[in-house]
mmCIF file of C-alpha atoms and ligand atoms in Angstrom:
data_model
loop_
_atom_site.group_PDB
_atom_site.id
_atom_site.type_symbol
_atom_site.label_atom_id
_atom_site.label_comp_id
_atom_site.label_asym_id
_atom_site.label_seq_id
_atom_site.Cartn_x
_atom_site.Cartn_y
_atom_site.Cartn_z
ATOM 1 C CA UNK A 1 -91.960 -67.449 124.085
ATOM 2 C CA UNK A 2 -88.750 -69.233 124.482
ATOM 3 C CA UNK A 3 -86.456 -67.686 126.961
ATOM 4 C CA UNK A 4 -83.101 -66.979 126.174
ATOM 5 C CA UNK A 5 -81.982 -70.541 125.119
ATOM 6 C CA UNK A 6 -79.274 -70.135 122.936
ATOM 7 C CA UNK A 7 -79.138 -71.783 119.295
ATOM 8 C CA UNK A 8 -76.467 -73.544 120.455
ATOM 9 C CA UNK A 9 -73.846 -73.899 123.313
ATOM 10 C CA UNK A 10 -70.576 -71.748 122.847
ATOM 11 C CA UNK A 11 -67.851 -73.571 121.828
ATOM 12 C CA UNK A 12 -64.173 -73.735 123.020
ATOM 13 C CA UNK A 13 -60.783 -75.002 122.578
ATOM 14 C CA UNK A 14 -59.043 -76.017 125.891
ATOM 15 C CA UNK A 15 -55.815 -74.622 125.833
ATOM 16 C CA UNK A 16 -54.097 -76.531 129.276
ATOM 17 C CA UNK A 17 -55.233 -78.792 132.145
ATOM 18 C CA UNK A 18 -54.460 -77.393 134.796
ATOM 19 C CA UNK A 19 -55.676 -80.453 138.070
ATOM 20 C CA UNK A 20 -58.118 -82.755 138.516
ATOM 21 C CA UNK A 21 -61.090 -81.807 140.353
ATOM 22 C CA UNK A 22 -60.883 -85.040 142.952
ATOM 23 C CA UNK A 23 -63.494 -84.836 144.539
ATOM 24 C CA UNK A 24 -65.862 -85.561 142.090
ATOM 25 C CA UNK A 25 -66.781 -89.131 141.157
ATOM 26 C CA UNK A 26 -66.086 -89.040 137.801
ATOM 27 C CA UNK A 27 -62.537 -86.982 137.839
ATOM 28 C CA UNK A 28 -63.335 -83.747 136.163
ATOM 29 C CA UNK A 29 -60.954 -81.710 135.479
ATOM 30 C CA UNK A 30 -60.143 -77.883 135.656
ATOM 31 C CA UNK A 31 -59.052 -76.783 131.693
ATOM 32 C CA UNK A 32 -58.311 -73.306 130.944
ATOM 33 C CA UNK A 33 -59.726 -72.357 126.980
ATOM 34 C CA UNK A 34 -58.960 -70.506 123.821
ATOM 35 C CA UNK A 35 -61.309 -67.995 125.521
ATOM 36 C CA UNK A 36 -59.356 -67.072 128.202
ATOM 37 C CA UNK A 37 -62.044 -68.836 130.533
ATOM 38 C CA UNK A 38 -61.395 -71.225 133.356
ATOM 39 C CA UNK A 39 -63.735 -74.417 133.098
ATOM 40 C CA UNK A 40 -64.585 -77.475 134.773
ATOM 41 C CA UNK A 41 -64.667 -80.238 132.179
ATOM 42 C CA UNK A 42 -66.785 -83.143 132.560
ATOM 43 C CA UNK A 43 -65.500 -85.580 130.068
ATOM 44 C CA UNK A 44 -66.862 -88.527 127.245
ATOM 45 C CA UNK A 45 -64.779 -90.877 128.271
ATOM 46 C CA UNK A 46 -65.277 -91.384 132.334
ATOM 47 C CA UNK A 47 -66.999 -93.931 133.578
ATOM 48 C CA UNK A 48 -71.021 -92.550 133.910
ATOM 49 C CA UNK A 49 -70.656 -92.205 129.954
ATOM 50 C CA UNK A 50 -71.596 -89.657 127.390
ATOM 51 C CA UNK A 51 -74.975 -89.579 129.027
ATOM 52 C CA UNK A 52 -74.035 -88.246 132.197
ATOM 53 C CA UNK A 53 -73.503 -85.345 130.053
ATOM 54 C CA UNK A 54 -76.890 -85.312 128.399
ATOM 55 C CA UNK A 55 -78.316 -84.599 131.669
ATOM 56 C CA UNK A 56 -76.164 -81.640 132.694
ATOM 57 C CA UNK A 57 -77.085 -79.909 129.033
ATOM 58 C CA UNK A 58 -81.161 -80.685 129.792
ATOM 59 C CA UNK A 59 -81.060 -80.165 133.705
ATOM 60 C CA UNK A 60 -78.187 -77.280 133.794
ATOM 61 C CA UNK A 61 -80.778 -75.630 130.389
ATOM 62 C CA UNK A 62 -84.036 -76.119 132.269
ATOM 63 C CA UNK A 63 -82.757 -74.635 135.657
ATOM 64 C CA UNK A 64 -81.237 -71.842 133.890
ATOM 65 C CA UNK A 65 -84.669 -71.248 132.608
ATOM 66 C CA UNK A 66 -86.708 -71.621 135.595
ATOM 67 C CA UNK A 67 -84.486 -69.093 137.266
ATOM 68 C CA UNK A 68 -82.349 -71.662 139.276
ATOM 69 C CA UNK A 69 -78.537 -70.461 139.390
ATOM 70 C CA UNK A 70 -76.397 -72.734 137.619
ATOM 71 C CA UNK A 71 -72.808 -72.179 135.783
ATOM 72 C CA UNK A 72 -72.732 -71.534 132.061
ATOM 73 C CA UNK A 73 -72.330 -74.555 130.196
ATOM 74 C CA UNK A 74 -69.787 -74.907 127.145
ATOM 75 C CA UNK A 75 -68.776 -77.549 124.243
ATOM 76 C CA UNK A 76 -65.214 -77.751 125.099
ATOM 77 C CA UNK A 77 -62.546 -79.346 122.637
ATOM 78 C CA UNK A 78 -59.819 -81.369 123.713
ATOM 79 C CA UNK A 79 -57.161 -82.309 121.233
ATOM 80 C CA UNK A 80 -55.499 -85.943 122.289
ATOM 81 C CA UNK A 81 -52.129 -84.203 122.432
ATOM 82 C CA UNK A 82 -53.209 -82.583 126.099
ATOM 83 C CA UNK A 83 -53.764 -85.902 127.363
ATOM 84 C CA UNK A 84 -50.899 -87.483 126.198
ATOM 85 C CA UNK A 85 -49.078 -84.803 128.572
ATOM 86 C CA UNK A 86 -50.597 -85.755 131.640
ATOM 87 C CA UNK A 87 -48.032 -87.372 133.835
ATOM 88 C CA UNK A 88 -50.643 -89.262 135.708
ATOM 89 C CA UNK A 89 -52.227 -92.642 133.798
ATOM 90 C CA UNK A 90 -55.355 -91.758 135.375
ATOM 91 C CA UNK A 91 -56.007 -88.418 133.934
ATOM 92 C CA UNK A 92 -53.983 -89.439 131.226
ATOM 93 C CA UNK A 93 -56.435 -92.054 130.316
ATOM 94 C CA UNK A 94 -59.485 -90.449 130.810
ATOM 95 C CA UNK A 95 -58.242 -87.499 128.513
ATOM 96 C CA UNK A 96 -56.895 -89.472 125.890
ATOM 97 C CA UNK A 97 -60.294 -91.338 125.652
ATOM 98 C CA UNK A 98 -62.354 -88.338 125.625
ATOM 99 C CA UNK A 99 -60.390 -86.952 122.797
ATOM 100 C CA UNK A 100 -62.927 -84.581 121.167
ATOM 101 C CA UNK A 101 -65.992 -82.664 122.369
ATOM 102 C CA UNK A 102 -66.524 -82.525 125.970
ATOM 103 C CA UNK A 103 -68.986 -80.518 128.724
ATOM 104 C CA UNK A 104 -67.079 -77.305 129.970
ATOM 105 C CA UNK A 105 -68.887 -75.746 133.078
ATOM 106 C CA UNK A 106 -68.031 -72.383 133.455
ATOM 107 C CA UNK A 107 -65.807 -71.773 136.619
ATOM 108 C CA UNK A 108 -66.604 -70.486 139.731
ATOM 109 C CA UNK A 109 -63.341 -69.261 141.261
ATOM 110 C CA UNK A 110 -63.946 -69.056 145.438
ATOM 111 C CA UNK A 111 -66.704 -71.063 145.503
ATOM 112 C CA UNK A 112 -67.308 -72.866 148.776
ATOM 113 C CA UNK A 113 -69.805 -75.971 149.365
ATOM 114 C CA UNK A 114 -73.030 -75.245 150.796
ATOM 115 C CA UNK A 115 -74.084 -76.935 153.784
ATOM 116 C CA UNK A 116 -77.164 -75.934 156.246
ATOM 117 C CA UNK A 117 -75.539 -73.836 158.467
ATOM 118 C CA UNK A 118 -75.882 -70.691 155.609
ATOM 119 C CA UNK A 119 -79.120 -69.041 155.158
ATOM 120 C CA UNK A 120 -80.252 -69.088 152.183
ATOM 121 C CA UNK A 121 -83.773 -67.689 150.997
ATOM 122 C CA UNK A 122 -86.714 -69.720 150.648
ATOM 123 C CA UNK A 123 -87.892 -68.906 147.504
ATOM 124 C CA UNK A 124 -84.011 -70.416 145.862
ATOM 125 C CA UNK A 125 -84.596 -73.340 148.277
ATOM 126 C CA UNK A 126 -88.643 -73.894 146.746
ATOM 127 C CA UNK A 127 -86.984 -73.198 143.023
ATOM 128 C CA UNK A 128 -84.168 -75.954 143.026
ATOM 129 C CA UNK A 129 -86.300 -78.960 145.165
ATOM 130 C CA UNK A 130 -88.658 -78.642 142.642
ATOM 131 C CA UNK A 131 -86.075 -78.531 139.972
ATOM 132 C CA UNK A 132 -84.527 -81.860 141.701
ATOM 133 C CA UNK A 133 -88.243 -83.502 142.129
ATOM 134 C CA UNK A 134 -89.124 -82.772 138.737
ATOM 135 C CA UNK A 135 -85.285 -84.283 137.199
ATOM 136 C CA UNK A 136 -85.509 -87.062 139.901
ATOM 137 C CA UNK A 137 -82.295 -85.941 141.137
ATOM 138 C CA UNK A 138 -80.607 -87.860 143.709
ATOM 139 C CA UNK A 139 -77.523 -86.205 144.220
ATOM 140 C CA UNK A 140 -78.295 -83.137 146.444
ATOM 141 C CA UNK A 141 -78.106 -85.143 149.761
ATOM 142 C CA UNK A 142 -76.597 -83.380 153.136
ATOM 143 C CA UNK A 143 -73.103 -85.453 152.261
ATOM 144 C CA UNK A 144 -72.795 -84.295 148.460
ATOM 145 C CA UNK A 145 -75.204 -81.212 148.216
ATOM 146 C CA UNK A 146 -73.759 -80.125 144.735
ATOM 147 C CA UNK A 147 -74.257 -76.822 145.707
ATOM 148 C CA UNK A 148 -72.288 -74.232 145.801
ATOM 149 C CA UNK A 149 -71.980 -70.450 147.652
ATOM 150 C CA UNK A 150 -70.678 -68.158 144.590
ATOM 151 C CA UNK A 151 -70.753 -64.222 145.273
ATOM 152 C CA UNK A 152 -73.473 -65.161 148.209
ATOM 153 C CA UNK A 153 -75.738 -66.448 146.556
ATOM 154 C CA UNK A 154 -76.608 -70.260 145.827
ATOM 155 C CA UNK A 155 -75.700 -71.947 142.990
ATOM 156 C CA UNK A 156 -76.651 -75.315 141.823
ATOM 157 C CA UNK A 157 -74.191 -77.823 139.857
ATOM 158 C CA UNK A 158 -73.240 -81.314 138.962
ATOM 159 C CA UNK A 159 -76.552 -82.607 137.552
ATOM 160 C CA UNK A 160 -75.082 -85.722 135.763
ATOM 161 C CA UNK A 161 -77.296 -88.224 137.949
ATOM 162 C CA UNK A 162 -80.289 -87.067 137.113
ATOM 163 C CA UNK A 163 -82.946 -88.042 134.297
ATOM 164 C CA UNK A 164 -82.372 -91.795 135.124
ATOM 165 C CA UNK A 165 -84.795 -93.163 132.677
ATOM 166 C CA UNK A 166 -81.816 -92.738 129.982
ATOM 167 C CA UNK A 167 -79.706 -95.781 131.807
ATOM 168 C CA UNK A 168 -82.929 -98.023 130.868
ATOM 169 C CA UNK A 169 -85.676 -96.589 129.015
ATOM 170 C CA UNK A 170 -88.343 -98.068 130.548
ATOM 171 C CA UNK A 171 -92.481 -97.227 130.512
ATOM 172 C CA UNK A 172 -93.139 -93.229 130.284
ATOM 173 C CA UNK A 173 -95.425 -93.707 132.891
ATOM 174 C CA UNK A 174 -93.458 -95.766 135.684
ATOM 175 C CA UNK A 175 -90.587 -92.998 135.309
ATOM 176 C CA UNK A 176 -93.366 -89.719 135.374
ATOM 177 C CA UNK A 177 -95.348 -91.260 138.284
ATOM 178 C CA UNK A 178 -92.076 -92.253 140.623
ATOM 179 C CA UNK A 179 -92.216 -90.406 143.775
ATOM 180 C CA UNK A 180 -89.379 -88.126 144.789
ATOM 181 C CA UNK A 181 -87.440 -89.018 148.197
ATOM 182 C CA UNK A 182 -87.882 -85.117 149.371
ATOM 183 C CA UNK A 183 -86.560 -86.285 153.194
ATOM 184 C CA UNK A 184 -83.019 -86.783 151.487
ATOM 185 C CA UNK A 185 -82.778 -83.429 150.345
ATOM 186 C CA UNK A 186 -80.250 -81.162 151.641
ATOM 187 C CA UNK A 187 -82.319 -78.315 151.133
ATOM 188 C CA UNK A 188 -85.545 -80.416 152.993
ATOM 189 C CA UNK A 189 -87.879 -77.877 154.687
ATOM 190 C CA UNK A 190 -86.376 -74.707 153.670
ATOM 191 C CA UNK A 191 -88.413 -73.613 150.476
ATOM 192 C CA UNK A 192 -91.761 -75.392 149.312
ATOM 193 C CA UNK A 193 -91.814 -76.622 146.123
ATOM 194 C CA UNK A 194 -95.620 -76.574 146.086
ATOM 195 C CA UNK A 195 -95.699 -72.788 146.664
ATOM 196 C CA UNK A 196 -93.672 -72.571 143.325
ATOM 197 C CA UNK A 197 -95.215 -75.096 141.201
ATOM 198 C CA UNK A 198 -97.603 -72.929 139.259
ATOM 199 C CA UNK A 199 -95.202 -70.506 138.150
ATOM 200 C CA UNK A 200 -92.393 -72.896 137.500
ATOM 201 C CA UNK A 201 -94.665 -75.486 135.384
ATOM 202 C CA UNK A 202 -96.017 -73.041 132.863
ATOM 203 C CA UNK A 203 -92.452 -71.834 132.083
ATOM 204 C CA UNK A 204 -91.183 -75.954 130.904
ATOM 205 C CA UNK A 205 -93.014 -76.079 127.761
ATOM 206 C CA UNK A 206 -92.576 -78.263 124.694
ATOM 207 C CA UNK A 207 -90.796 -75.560 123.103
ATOM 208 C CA UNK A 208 -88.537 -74.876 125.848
ATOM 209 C CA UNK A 209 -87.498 -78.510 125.977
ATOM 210 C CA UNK A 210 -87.070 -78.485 122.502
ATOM 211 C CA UNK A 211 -84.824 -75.711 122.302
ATOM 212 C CA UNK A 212 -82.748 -77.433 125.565
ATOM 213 C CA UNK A 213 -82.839 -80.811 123.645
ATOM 214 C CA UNK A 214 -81.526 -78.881 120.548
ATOM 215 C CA UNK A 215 -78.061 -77.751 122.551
ATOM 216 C CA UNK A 216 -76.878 -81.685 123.211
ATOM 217 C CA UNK A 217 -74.497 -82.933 120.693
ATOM 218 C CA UNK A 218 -76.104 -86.106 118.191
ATOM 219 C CA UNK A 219 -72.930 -87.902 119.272
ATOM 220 C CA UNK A 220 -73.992 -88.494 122.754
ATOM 221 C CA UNK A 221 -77.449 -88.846 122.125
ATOM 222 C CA UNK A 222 -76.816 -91.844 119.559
ATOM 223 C CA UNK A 223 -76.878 -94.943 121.366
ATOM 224 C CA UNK A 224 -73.933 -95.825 123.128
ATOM 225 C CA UNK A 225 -71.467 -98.702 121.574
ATOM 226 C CA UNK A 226 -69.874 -98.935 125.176
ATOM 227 C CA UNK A 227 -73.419 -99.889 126.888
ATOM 228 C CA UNK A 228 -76.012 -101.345 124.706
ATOM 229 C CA UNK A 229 -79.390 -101.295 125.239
ATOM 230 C CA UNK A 230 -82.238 -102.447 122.699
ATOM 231 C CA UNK A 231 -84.461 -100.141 123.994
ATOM 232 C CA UNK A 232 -82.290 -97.168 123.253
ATOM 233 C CA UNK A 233 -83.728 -94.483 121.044
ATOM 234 C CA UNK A 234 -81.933 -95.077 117.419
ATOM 235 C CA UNK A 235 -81.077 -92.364 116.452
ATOM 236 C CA UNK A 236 -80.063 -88.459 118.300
ATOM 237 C CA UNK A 237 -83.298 -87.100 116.660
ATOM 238 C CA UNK A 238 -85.398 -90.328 118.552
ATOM 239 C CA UNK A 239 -83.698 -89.644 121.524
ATOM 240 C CA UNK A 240 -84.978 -86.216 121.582
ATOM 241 C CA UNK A 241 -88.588 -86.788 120.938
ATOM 242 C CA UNK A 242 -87.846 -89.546 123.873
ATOM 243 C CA UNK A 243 -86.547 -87.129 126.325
ATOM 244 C CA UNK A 244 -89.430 -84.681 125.762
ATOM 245 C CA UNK A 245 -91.914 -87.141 126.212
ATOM 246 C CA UNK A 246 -90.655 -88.509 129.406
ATOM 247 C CA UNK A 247 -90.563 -85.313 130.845
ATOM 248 C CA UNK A 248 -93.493 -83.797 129.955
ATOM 249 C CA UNK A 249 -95.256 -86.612 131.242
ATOM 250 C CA UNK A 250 -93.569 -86.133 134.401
ATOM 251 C CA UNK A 251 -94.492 -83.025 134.571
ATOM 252 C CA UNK A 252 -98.192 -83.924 134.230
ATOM 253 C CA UNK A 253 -97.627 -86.087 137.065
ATOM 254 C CA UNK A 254 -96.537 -83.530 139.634
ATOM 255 C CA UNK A 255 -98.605 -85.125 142.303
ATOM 256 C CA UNK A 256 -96.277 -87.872 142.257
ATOM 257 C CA UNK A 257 -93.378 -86.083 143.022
ATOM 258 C CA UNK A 258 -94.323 -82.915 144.303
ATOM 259 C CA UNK A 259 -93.966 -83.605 148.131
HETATM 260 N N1 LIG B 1 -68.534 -74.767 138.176
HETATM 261 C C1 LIG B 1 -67.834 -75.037 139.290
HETATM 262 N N2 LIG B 1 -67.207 -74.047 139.952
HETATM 263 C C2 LIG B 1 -66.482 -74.308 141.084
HETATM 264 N N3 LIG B 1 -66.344 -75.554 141.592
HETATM 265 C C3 LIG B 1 -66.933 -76.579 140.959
HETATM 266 C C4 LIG B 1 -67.716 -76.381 139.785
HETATM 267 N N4 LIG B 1 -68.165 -77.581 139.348
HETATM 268 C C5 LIG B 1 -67.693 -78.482 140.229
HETATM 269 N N5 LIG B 1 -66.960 -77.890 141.197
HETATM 270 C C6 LIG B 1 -66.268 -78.572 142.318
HETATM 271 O O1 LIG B 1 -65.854 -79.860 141.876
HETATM 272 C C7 LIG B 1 -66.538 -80.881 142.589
HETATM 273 C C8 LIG B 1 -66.889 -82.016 141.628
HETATM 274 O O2 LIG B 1 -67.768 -81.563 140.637
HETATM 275 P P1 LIG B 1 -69.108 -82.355 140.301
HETATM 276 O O3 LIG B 1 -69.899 -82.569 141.546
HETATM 277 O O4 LIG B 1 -69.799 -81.629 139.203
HETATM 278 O O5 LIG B 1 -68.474 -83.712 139.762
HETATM 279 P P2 LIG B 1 -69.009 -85.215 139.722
HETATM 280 O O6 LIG B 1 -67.888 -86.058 139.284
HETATM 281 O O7 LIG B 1 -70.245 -85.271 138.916
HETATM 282 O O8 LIG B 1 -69.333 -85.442 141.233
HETATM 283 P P3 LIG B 1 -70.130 -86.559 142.029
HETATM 284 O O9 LIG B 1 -69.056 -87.346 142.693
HETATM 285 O O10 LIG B 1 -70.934 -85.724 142.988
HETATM 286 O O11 LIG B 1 -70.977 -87.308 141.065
HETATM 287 C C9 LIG B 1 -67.740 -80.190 143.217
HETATM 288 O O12 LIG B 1 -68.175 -80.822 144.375
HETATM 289 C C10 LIG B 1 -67.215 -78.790 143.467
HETATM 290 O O13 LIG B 1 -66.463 -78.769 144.663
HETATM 291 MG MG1 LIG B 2 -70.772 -83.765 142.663
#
């Protein structure tokens, strides 16, 4: 049984931009939408590419699934005519090129970075290392943990770095056997993924990527005019089959990156 993947991600019209989220690498910015909801918006057009955005969809779907707190993710619409308002080039560029569908991340008003100082159980700790070991994340370091304290309670974001077999499609094998630098993560000694392994690896089956995999948009799974690579997949229903092969071979490999 599938868990409660949706058929497809909600979509929404962004209504204003409201400021630029700075301290994130690629500028995303805070949009209020048609909804009435308040979302960061990670856009097409900066500078990682539409497949920055791939991973969130896959990584933000498969945490949600394995129980790992992450925001609600969105399709979010941005007409041209809100970038053109920007005063500043820089947002003003990076709107008007991502004219179209972007990633909304639901909100979290309050929020505050996590950092080691705040207990936080073990058993979140075990859930999102393994999570990160498993994507090959590399972006939950002591200096940008990409987590977040929401309501008390942990909450994982930003997971546009991981998946990095995407930048250069290389050999299955060399991506599902790479070890996982566990000493850089911020959350290093505080939950064990091997104590959660088990229960986490029976719940990311073939389905459940395939539902996930269903939820990205063709349009940034096609390959990308702005970086081309012959090995790409051809087409968005290639680049599924690719993604679920890479990771469940990955997953068979657990050894590798387990500790
Ligand atoms: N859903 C959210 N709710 C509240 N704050 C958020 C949310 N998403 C992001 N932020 C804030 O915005 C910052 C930038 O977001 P994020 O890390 O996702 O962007 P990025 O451009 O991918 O960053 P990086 O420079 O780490 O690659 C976060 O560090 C966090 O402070
Ligand atoms: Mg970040």
């Amino acid at each position: 049984m599938t868990p409660d993947i949706p058929s497809r991600l909600p979509s929404v019209t962004a209504t204003a931009y409201l400021t630029p989220l700075r301290e994130g690498g690629s500028l995303p910015g805070l949009m209020e939408a048609d909804d009435l909801g308040t979302y960061v918006v990670k856009f097409t057009g900066a500078g990682q590419g539409p497949r920055a955005l791939v991973a969130e969809i896959i990584v933000g779907e498969i945490a949600h699934a394995i129980g790992v707190r992450t925001p609600a993710l969105a399709l979010a619409e941005v007409d041209v005519e809100i970038g053109r308002r920007e005063p500043y080039d820089e947002v003003q560029d990076l709107l008007v090129a991502s004219a179209g569908t972007n990633l909304a991340v639901d909100f979290l008003p309050g929020a505050i970075g996590y950092d080691r100082a705040i207990m936080v159980p073990a058993a979140d700790a075990a859930r999102i290392v393994w999570l990160d070991a498993f994507v090959a994340n590399v972006d939950r370091s002591a200096r940008n943990t990409n987590l977040l304290i929401w309501h008390r309670d942990l909450w994982a974001i930003d997971h546009g770095a991981c998946l990095r077999f995407h930048h250069a499609w290389g050999d299955v094998d060399a991506f599902a056997r790479s070890p996982y630098r566990h000493d850089d993560h911020v959350l290093r000694g505080l939950g064990d993924p091997r104590a959660v392994h088990e229960e986490l690896s029976t719940l990311v089956t073939a389905e459940l990527l395939t539902a996930v995999l269903a939820l990205v948009p063709d349009a940034w799974l096609a390959p990308d005019p702005n970086r081309p690579d012959p090995r790409a997949p051809e087409t968005a229903e290639a680049a599924r089959d690719a993604y679920a092969r890479y990771l469940i071979a990955r997953l068979a490999a657990s050894e590798a990156w387990l500790s």
